[in-house]
mmCIF file of C-alpha atoms in Angstrom:
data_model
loop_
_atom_site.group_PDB
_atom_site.id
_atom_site.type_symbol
_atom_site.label_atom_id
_atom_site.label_comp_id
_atom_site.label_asym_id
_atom_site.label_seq_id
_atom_site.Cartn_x
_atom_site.Cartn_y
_atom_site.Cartn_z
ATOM 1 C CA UNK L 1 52.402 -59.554 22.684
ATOM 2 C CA UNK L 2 50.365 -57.055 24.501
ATOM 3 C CA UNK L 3 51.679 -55.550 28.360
ATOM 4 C CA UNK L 4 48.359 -55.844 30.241
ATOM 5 C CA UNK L 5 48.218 -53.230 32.898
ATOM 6 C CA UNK L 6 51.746 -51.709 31.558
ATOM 7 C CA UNK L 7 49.561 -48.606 30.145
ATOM 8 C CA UNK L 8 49.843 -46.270 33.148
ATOM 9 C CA UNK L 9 54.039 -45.943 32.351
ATOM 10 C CA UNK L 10 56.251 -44.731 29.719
ATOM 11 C CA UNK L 11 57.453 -47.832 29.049
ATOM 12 C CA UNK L 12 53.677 -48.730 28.359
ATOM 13 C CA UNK L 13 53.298 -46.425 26.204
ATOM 14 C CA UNK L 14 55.856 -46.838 24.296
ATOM 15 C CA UNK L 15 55.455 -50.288 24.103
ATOM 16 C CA UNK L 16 51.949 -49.350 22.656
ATOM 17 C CA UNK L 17 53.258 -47.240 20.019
ATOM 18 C CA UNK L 18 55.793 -49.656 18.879
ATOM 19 C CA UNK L 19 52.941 -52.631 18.798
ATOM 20 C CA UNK L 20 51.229 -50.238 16.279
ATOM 21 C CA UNK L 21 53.960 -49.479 13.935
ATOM 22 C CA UNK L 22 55.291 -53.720 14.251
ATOM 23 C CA UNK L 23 53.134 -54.388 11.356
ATOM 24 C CA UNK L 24 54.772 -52.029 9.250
ATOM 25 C CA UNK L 25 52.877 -49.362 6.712
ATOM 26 C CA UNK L 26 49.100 -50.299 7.070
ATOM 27 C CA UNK L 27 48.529 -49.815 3.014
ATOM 28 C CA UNK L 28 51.385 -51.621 2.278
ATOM 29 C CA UNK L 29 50.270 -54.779 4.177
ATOM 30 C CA UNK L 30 46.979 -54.623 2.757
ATOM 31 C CA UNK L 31 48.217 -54.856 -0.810
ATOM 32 C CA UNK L 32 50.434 -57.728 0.071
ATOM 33 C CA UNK L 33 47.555 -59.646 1.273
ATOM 34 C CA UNK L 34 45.558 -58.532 -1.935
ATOM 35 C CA UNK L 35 48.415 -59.748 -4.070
ATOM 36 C CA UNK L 36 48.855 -62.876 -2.096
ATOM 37 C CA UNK L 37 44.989 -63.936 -2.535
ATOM 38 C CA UNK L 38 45.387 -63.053 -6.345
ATOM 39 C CA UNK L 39 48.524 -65.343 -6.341
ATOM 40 C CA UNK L 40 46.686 -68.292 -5.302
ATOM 41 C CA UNK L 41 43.920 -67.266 -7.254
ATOM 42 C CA UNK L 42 41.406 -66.456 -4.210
ATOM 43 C CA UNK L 43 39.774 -63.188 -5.685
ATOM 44 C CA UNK L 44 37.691 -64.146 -8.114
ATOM 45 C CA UNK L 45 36.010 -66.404 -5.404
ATOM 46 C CA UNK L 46 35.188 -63.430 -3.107
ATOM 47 C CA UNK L 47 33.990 -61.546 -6.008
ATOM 48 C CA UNK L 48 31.377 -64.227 -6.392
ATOM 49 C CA UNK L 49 30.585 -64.451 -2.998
ATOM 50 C CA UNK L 50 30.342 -60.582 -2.542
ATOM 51 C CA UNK L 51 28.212 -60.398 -5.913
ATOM 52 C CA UNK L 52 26.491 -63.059 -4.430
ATOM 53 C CA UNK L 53 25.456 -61.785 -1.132
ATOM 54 C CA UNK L 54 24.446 -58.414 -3.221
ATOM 55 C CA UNK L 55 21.796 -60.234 -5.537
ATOM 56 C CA UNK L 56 20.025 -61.578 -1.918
ATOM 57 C CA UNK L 57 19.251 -58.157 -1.013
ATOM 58 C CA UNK L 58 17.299 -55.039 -2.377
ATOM 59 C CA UNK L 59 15.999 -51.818 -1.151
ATOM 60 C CA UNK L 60 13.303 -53.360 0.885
ATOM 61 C CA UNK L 61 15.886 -56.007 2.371
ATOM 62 C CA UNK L 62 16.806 -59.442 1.981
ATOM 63 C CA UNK L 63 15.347 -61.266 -1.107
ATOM 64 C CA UNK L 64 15.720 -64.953 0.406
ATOM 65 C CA UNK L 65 13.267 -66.625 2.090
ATOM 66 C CA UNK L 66 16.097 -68.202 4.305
ATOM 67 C CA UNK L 67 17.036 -64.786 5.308
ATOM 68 C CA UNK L 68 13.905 -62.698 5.368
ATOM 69 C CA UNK L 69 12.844 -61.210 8.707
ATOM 70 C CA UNK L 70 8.803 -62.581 9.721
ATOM 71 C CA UNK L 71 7.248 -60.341 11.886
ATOM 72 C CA UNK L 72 4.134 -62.168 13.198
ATOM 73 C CA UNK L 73 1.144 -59.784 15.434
ATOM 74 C CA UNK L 74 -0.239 -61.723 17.930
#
């Protein structure tokens, strides 16, 4: 829950600071949600996806016709 317009006081700032820290260790939550997608066996999927997405694109740009850029001189 965020204090709009409770910045400009101590108590807003400290509010701030403890809205940060809530969450608890930022690298820790980020392998919890990596271990909870592996867990229910959603990684594999985004490595598709993201190997996917990599195959549509090249050096000069996207590969797809669906996602290639026309220019057009009038």
């Amino acid at each position: 829950m965020k204090c709009s317009g409770c910045h400009r006081s101590e108590f807003g700032s400290r509010h701030e600071l403890y809205e940060r820290n809530y969450g608890g260790n930022h690298e820790a939550i980020r392998t919890e949600i990596l271990a909870a997608q592996e867990r229910n066996g959603l990684t594999e999927s985004y490595r598709r996806l993201a190997e996917q997405c990599l195959a549509e694109y090249d050096l000069d740009g996207w590969t797809v016709p669906d996602l290639v850029i026309r220019t057009t001189s009038t």
